[in-house]
PDB file of C-alpha atoms and ligand atoms in Angstrom:
ATOM      1  CA  MET T1091      35.641  -2.734  20.358  1.00  0.00           C
ATOM      2  CA  ALA T1092      35.336  -6.449  19.682  1.00  0.00           C
ATOM      3  CA  GLY T1093      34.142  -7.496  16.248  1.00  0.00           C
ATOM      4  CA  VAL T1094      34.627  -4.228  14.367  1.00  0.00           C
ATOM      5  CA  ARG T1095      32.927  -4.541  10.962  1.00  0.00           C
ATOM      6  CA  LEU T1096      33.707  -1.076   9.746  1.00  0.00           C
ATOM      7  CA  ARG T1097      35.620   2.048  10.674  1.00  0.00           C
ATOM      8  CA  LEU T1098      33.593   5.111   9.846  1.00  0.00           C
ATOM      9  CA  TYR T1099      35.231   8.554   9.884  1.00  0.00           C
ATOM     10  CA  PHE T1100      32.982  11.313  11.200  1.00  0.00           C
ATOM     11  CA  VAL T1101      34.145  14.796  10.221  1.00  0.00           C
ATOM     12  CA  THR T1102      32.715  17.112  12.863  1.00  0.00           C
ATOM     13  CA  SER T1103      33.710  19.742  15.370  1.00  0.00           C
ATOM     14  CA  ASN T1104      30.727  18.942  17.580  1.00  0.00           C
ATOM     15  CA  MET T1105      31.451  16.306  20.206  1.00  0.00           C
ATOM     16  CA  HIS T1106      27.803  16.103  21.266  1.00  0.00           C
ATOM     17  CA  LYS T1107      26.876  14.957  17.787  1.00  0.00           C
ATOM     18  CA  PHE T1108      29.842  12.617  17.727  1.00  0.00           C
ATOM     19  CA  ARG T1109      28.921  10.898  20.996  1.00  0.00           C
ATOM     20  CA  GLU T1110      25.280  10.527  20.012  1.00  0.00           C
ATOM     21  CA  VAL T1111      26.155   8.898  16.687  1.00  0.00           C
ATOM     22  CA  GLN T1112      28.851   6.750  18.293  1.00  0.00           C
ATOM     23  CA  GLU T1113      26.324   5.261  20.704  1.00  0.00           C
ATOM     24  CA  MET T1114      23.944   4.496  17.855  1.00  0.00           C
ATOM     25  CA  VAL T1115      26.422   2.768  15.545  1.00  0.00           C
ATOM     26  CA  ALA T1116      28.571   0.869  18.070  1.00  0.00           C
ATOM     27  CA  PRO T1117      26.030  -1.972  18.571  1.00  0.00           C
ATOM     28  CA  HIS T1118      26.299  -2.618  14.828  1.00  0.00           C
ATOM     29  CA  GLY T1119      30.039  -3.194  14.942  1.00  0.00           C
ATOM     30  CA  ILE T1120      30.888   0.227  13.550  1.00  0.00           C
ATOM     31  CA  MET T1121      33.784   2.068  15.096  1.00  0.00           C
ATOM     32  CA  LEU T1122      33.252   5.778  14.695  1.00  0.00           C
ATOM     33  CA  VAL T1123      36.498   7.692  14.359  1.00  0.00           C
ATOM     34  CA  HIS T1124      36.458  11.363  15.265  1.00  0.00           C
ATOM     35  CA  THR T1125      37.963  13.448  12.463  1.00  0.00           C
ATOM     36  CA  PRO T1126      38.177  17.118  13.464  1.00  0.00           C
ATOM     37  CA  LEU T1127      38.716  18.591   9.989  1.00  0.00           C
ATOM     38  CA  HIS T1128      37.287  21.975   9.199  1.00  0.00           C
ATOM     39  CA  TYR T1129      35.249  22.330   6.013  1.00  0.00           C
ATOM     40  CA  PRO T1130      33.394  25.289   4.498  1.00  0.00           C
ATOM     41  CA  GLU T1131      29.612  25.227   4.930  1.00  0.00           C
ATOM     42  CA  VAL T1132      27.572  26.505   1.997  1.00  0.00           C
ATOM     43  CA  ARG T1133      24.636  28.824   2.574  1.00  0.00           C
ATOM     44  CA  ALA T1134      21.566  26.791   1.796  1.00  0.00           C
ATOM     45  CA  GLU T1135      18.010  26.400   3.010  1.00  0.00           C
ATOM     46  CA  SER T1136      18.189  22.666   3.612  1.00  0.00           C
ATOM     47  CA  CYS T1137      20.451  20.506   5.756  1.00  0.00           C
ATOM     48  CA  GLU T1138      20.489  18.031   2.902  1.00  0.00           C
ATOM     49  CA  GLU T1139      22.146  20.510   0.569  1.00  0.00           C
ATOM     50  CA  VAL T1140      24.667  21.631   3.181  1.00  0.00           C
ATOM     51  CA  ALA T1141      25.631  18.000   3.884  1.00  0.00           C
ATOM     52  CA  ARG T1142      25.880  17.150   0.171  1.00  0.00           C
ATOM     53  CA  GLU T1143      28.153  20.097  -0.558  1.00  0.00           C
ATOM     54  CA  ALA T1144      30.288  19.328   2.492  1.00  0.00           C
ATOM     55  CA  VAL T1145      30.868  15.787   1.228  1.00  0.00           C
ATOM     56  CA  ARG T1146      31.726  17.098  -2.219  1.00  0.00           C
ATOM     57  CA  SER T1147      34.388  19.388  -0.850  1.00  0.00           C
ATOM     58  CA  LEU T1148      35.768  16.798   1.606  1.00  0.00           C
ATOM     59  CA  ALA T1149      35.963  14.153  -1.125  1.00  0.00           C
ATOM     60  CA  ARG T1150      38.804  16.213  -2.578  1.00  0.00           C
ATOM     61  CA  VAL T1151      40.783  16.262   0.656  1.00  0.00           C
ATOM     62  CA  ARG T1152      43.853  14.078   0.397  1.00  0.00           C
ATOM     63  CA  GLY T1153      44.414  11.729   3.270  1.00  0.00           C
ATOM     64  CA  LEU T1154      40.838  11.753   4.551  1.00  0.00           C
ATOM     65  CA  LYS T1155      39.998   8.101   5.058  1.00  0.00           C
ATOM     66  CA  ARG T1156      36.818   6.505   3.792  1.00  0.00           C
ATOM     67  CA  PRO T1157      34.042   5.863   4.295  1.00  0.00           C
ATOM     68  CA  PHE T1158      33.456   9.206   5.976  1.00  0.00           C
ATOM     69  CA  ILE T1159      30.370  11.063   7.074  1.00  0.00           C
ATOM     70  CA  VAL T1160      29.381  14.626   7.890  1.00  0.00           C
ATOM     71  CA  GLU T1161      26.156  15.709   9.527  1.00  0.00           C
ATOM     72  CA  ASP T1162      24.278  18.949   9.125  1.00  0.00           C
ATOM     73  CA  SER T1163      21.371  19.621  11.411  1.00  0.00           C
ATOM     74  CA  GLY T1164      19.105  22.351  12.672  1.00  0.00           C
ATOM     75  CA  LEU T1165      15.895  23.400  14.340  1.00  0.00           C
ATOM     76  CA  PHE T1166      13.199  24.712  11.987  1.00  0.00           C
ATOM     77  CA  ILE T1167      10.490  26.766  13.724  1.00  0.00           C
ATOM     78  CA  ASP T1168       7.287  27.305  11.731  1.00  0.00           C
ATOM     79  CA  ALA T1169       6.292  30.602  13.397  1.00  0.00           C
ATOM     80  CA  LEU T1170       9.724  31.980  12.391  1.00  0.00           C
ATOM     81  CA  ASN T1171       9.468  30.767   8.786  1.00  0.00           C
ATOM     82  CA  GLY T1172      11.948  27.992   9.438  1.00  0.00           C
ATOM     83  CA  PHE T1173      14.486  30.066  11.369  1.00  0.00           C
ATOM     84  CA  PRO T1174      17.052  29.242  12.725  1.00  0.00           C
ATOM     85  CA  GLY T1175      17.180  26.235  10.336  1.00  0.00           C
ATOM     86  CA  THR T1176      20.571  25.847   8.720  1.00  0.00           C
ATOM     87  CA  TYR T1177      21.730  28.855  10.797  1.00  0.00           C
ATOM     88  CA  SER T1178      21.038  27.060  14.074  1.00  0.00           C
ATOM     89  CA  LYS T1179      24.581  27.060  15.336  1.00  0.00           C
ATOM     90  CA  TRP T1180      25.029  30.741  14.572  1.00  0.00           C
ATOM     91  CA  ALA T1181      21.696  31.705  16.179  1.00  0.00           C
ATOM     92  CA  TYR T1182      22.463  29.664  19.274  1.00  0.00           C
ATOM     93  CA  GLU T1183      25.754  31.475  19.713  1.00  0.00           C
ATOM     94  CA  LYS T1184      24.326  34.914  18.964  1.00  0.00           C
ATOM     95  CA  ILE T1185      20.941  34.993  20.693  1.00  0.00           C
ATOM     96  CA  GLY T1186      20.756  31.710  22.615  1.00  0.00           C
ATOM     97  CA  LEU T1187      17.662  30.015  23.941  1.00  0.00           C
ATOM     98  CA  LYS T1188      16.389  33.210  25.557  1.00  0.00           C
ATOM     99  CA  GLY T1189      16.643  34.996  22.242  1.00  0.00           C
ATOM    100  CA  ILE T1190      14.613  32.294  20.516  1.00  0.00           C
ATOM    101  CA  LEU T1191      11.987  32.450  23.277  1.00  0.00           C
ATOM    102  CA  ALA T1192      11.840  36.229  22.862  1.00  0.00           C
ATOM    103  CA  LEU T1193      11.267  35.874  19.109  1.00  0.00           C
ATOM    104  CA  MET T1194       8.480  33.406  19.878  1.00  0.00           C
ATOM    105  CA  ARG T1195       6.714  35.698  22.352  1.00  0.00           C
ATOM    106  CA  GLY T1196       3.073  35.894  21.446  1.00  0.00           C
ATOM    107  CA  ALA T1197       3.320  33.153  18.823  1.00  0.00           C
ATOM    108  CA  ARG T1198       0.338  30.863  19.024  1.00  0.00           C
ATOM    109  CA  ALA T1199       1.624  28.109  16.823  1.00  0.00           C
ATOM    110  CA  ARG T1200       4.755  26.646  18.384  1.00  0.00           C
ATOM    111  CA  SER T1201       5.363  23.779  15.981  1.00  0.00           C
ATOM    112  CA  ALA T1202       8.925  22.998  14.944  1.00  0.00           C
ATOM    113  CA  ARG T1203      11.101  20.200  13.696  1.00  0.00           C
ATOM    114  CA  PHE T1204      14.638  19.060  14.124  1.00  0.00           C
ATOM    115  CA  VAL T1205      16.333  17.892  10.927  1.00  0.00           C
ATOM    116  CA  SER T1206      19.534  15.900  10.529  1.00  0.00           C
ATOM    117  CA  SER T1207      21.177  15.117   7.199  1.00  0.00           C
ATOM    118  CA  ILE T1208      24.079  12.723   7.130  1.00  0.00           C
ATOM    119  CA  GLY T1209      26.301  12.878   4.068  1.00  0.00           C
ATOM    120  CA  TYR T1210      28.130   9.595   3.426  1.00  0.00           C
ATOM    121  CA  TYR T1211      30.940   8.938   0.984  1.00  0.00           C
ATOM    122  CA  ASP T1212      32.764   5.662   0.435  1.00  0.00           C
ATOM    123  CA  GLY T1213      34.919   6.808  -2.472  1.00  0.00           C
ATOM    124  CA  ARG T1214      32.342   5.807  -5.071  1.00  0.00           C
ATOM    125  CA  ARG T1215      28.915   7.048  -4.162  1.00  0.00           C
ATOM    126  CA  LEU T1216      27.714  10.069  -2.263  1.00  0.00           C
ATOM    127  CA  ARG T1217      24.550   9.444  -0.296  1.00  0.00           C
ATOM    128  CA  VAL T1218      22.547  11.697   2.000  1.00  0.00           C
ATOM    129  CA  PHE T1219      20.229  10.335   4.715  1.00  0.00           C
ATOM    130  CA  THR T1220      17.772  12.728   6.337  1.00  0.00           C
ATOM    131  CA  GLY T1221      15.873  12.208   9.575  1.00  0.00           C
ATOM    132  CA  THR T1222      13.327  14.553  11.130  1.00  0.00           C
ATOM    133  CA  VAL T1223      11.355  14.762  14.358  1.00  0.00           C
ATOM    134  CA  ASP T1224       8.302  16.969  14.821  1.00  0.00           C
ATOM    135  CA  GLY T1225       7.511  18.768  18.021  1.00  0.00           C
ATOM    136  CA  THR T1226       6.826  22.086  19.683  1.00  0.00           C
ATOM    137  CA  ILE T1227       8.869  24.858  21.238  1.00  0.00           C
ATOM    138  CA  ALA T1228       8.560  24.959  25.031  1.00  0.00           C
ATOM    139  CA  LYS T1229       7.481  28.207  26.702  1.00  0.00           C
ATOM    140  CA  ARG T1230      10.556  28.204  28.923  1.00  0.00           C
ATOM    141  CA  ILE T1231      13.958  26.555  29.134  1.00  0.00           C
ATOM    142  CA  ARG T1232      13.346  23.015  30.360  1.00  0.00           C
ATOM    143  CA  GLY T1233      15.994  20.550  31.505  1.00  0.00           C
ATOM    144  CA  GLU T1234      19.739  20.468  31.493  1.00  0.00           C
ATOM    145  CA  SER T1235      20.793  17.409  29.540  1.00  0.00           C
ATOM    146  CA  GLY T1236      21.766  17.256  25.894  1.00  0.00           C
ATOM    147  CA  PHE T1237      23.017  20.357  24.095  1.00  0.00           C
ATOM    148  CA  ALA T1238      22.016  23.566  22.326  1.00  0.00           C
ATOM    149  CA  TYR T1239      18.251  23.599  21.639  1.00  0.00           C
ATOM    150  CA  ASP T1240      17.372  20.408  23.528  1.00  0.00           C
ATOM    151  CA  PRO T1241      15.820  22.365  26.464  1.00  0.00           C
ATOM    152  CA  LEU T1242      13.352  24.011  24.060  1.00  0.00           C
ATOM    153  CA  PHE T1243      12.219  21.029  22.027  1.00  0.00           C
ATOM    154  CA  ILE T1244       9.260  18.868  23.088  1.00  0.00           C
ATOM    155  CA  PRO T1245       8.739  15.983  20.662  1.00  0.00           C
ATOM    156  CA  LYS T1246       5.204  15.471  19.381  1.00  0.00           C
ATOM    157  CA  GLY T1247       3.092  13.251  21.619  1.00  0.00           C
ATOM    158  CA  TYR T1248       5.263  13.760  24.713  1.00  0.00           C
ATOM    159  CA  LYS T1249       5.361  16.162  27.654  1.00  0.00           C
ATOM    160  CA  PHE T1250       9.086  16.383  28.218  1.00  0.00           C
ATOM    161  CA  SER T1251      11.765  18.296  26.392  1.00  0.00           C
ATOM    162  CA  PHE T1252      14.730  16.396  24.999  1.00  0.00           C
ATOM    163  CA  ALA T1253      16.866  17.976  27.745  1.00  0.00           C
ATOM    164  CA  GLU T1254      14.507  16.606  30.399  1.00  0.00           C
ATOM    165  CA  ASN T1255      14.439  13.100  29.007  1.00  0.00           C
ATOM    166  CA  MET T1256      17.462  11.857  27.139  1.00  0.00           C
ATOM    167  CA  THR T1257      15.944   8.421  26.599  1.00  0.00           C
ATOM    168  CA  LEU T1258      13.317  10.154  24.522  1.00  0.00           C
ATOM    169  CA  LYS T1259      16.013  11.898  22.544  1.00  0.00           C
ATOM    170  CA  SER T1260      18.081   8.793  21.968  1.00  0.00           C
ATOM    171  CA  THR T1261      15.090   6.822  20.715  1.00  0.00           C
ATOM    172  CA  LEU T1262      13.344   9.273  18.433  1.00  0.00           C
ATOM    173  CA  SER T1263      15.651  12.124  17.534  1.00  0.00           C
ATOM    174  CA  HIS T1264      16.261  13.433  14.038  1.00  0.00           C
ATOM    175  CA  ARG T1265      19.839  12.132  14.319  1.00  0.00           C
ATOM    176  CA  LYS T1266      18.671   8.678  15.366  1.00  0.00           C
ATOM    177  CA  ARG T1267      16.383   8.538  12.343  1.00  0.00           C
ATOM    178  CA  ALA T1268      19.082   9.656   9.933  1.00  0.00           C
ATOM    179  CA  VAL T1269      21.517   7.119  11.410  1.00  0.00           C
ATOM    180  CA  GLU T1270      18.930   4.345  11.063  1.00  0.00           C
ATOM    181  CA  LEU T1271      18.512   5.129   7.367  1.00  0.00           C
ATOM    182  CA  MET T1272      22.269   5.138   6.909  1.00  0.00           C
ATOM    183  CA  LEU T1273      22.692   1.814   8.743  1.00  0.00           C
ATOM    184  CA  LYS T1274      19.988   0.223   6.649  1.00  0.00           C
ATOM    185  CA  SER T1275      21.755   1.296   3.506  1.00  0.00           C
ATOM    186  CA  ILE T1276      25.357   0.495   4.406  1.00  0.00           C
ATOM    187  CA  LEU T1277      24.826  -2.756   6.294  1.00  0.00           C
ATOM    188  CA  MET T1278      22.367  -4.300   3.841  1.00  0.00           C
ATOM    189  CA  LYS T1279      24.986  -5.190   1.265  1.00  0.00           C
TER     190      LYS T1279
HETATM  191  P1  LIG V2553      29.815  20.361  12.638  1.00  0.00           P
HETATM  192  O1  LIG V2553      31.265  20.571  12.858  1.00  0.00           O
HETATM  193  O2  LIG V2553      29.417  18.909  12.579  1.00  0.00           O
HETATM  194  O3  LIG V2553      29.257  21.155  11.473  1.00  0.00           O
HETATM  195  P2  LIG V2553      28.097  22.103  14.168  1.00  0.00           P
HETATM  196  O4  LIG V2553      27.672  22.206  15.601  1.00  0.00           O
HETATM  197  O5  LIG V2553      28.724  23.309  13.518  1.00  0.00           O
HETATM  198  O6  LIG V2553      29.110  20.870  14.007  1.00  0.00           O
HETATM  199  P3  LIG V2553      25.850  22.272  12.364  1.00  0.00           P
HETATM  200  O7  LIG V2553      26.505  23.284  11.489  1.00  0.00           O
HETATM  201  O8  LIG V2553      25.128  21.124  11.726  1.00  0.00           O
HETATM  202  O9  LIG V2553      26.879  21.576  13.347  1.00  0.00           O
HETATM  203  O10 LIG V2553      24.897  23.060  13.344  1.00  0.00           O
HETATM  204  C1  LIG V2553      23.851  22.410  13.899  1.00  0.00           C
HETATM  205  C2  LIG V2553      23.371  23.199  15.097  1.00  0.00           C
HETATM  206  O11 LIG V2553      21.983  22.909  15.299  1.00  0.00           O
HETATM  207  C3  LIG V2553      24.089  22.757  16.363  1.00  0.00           C
HETATM  208  O12 LIG V2553      25.291  23.469  16.602  1.00  0.00           O
HETATM  209  C4  LIG V2553      22.998  23.041  17.412  1.00  0.00           C
HETATM  210  O13 LIG V2553      22.993  24.411  17.720  1.00  0.00           O
HETATM  211  C5  LIG V2553      21.711  22.693  16.648  1.00  0.00           C
HETATM  212  N1  LIG V2553      21.362  21.274  16.845  1.00  0.00           N
HETATM  213  C6  LIG V2553      21.525  20.267  15.929  1.00  0.00           C
HETATM  214  N2  LIG V2553      21.170  19.102  16.444  1.00  0.00           N
HETATM  215  C7  LIG V2553      20.779  19.348  17.704  1.00  0.00           C
HETATM  216  C8  LIG V2553      20.319  18.537  18.752  1.00  0.00           C
HETATM  217  O14 LIG V2553      20.249  17.213  18.619  1.00  0.00           O
HETATM  218  N3  LIG V2553      19.991  19.107  19.903  1.00  0.00           N
HETATM  219  C9  LIG V2553      20.090  20.439  20.063  1.00  0.00           C
HETATM  220  N4  LIG V2553      20.524  21.286  19.138  1.00  0.00           N
HETATM  221  C10 LIG V2553      20.881  20.751  17.954  1.00  0.00           C
END
């Protein structure tokens, strides 16, 4: 990449997340470096807390270059009292999209939100940036692009699921919003 301003180490096992964030930061001269380190995830209700604790534990890891980021995200469905929330990965693996649709059978209110919290650490300060996007849960699996819950999520004000329209996802996703907040903070110096 020509004109690299910053190398940013992204600790994640999820290449979908990695590629999404890479596309968002590259135009700003940030080279995102994939860092496949495993870290323990705390049990918490909010993505913000999970991301904060992940940074705290990774800050003690010798040899992990800085600045680094982690990202915790999830789908919070109102009719299910916020489930799967911070257990989104687990629920996706255990019951999948069909399982979520089955839990939603008969639910009138289908509102939900995607949340993304990026934990950032430069060796001095720990910062967490959280982005959200509101929407509704589709009545069936819609579209094939993206990953995990994208075929179920229809952002507010639109008719397509994220999996049916990736341009929609890349412009207004929870991750995009969290990345924008992070960029504002780290590039404004
Ligand atoms: P890490 O290694 O970065 O932790 P992960 O996949 O385990 O990767 P999380 O613990 O943050 O990440 O789990 C988030 C889950 O929420 C993810 O695995 C998906 O099931 C779901 N999810 C998050 N963002 C999503 C998105 O943009 N589209 C669809 N599903 C998403």
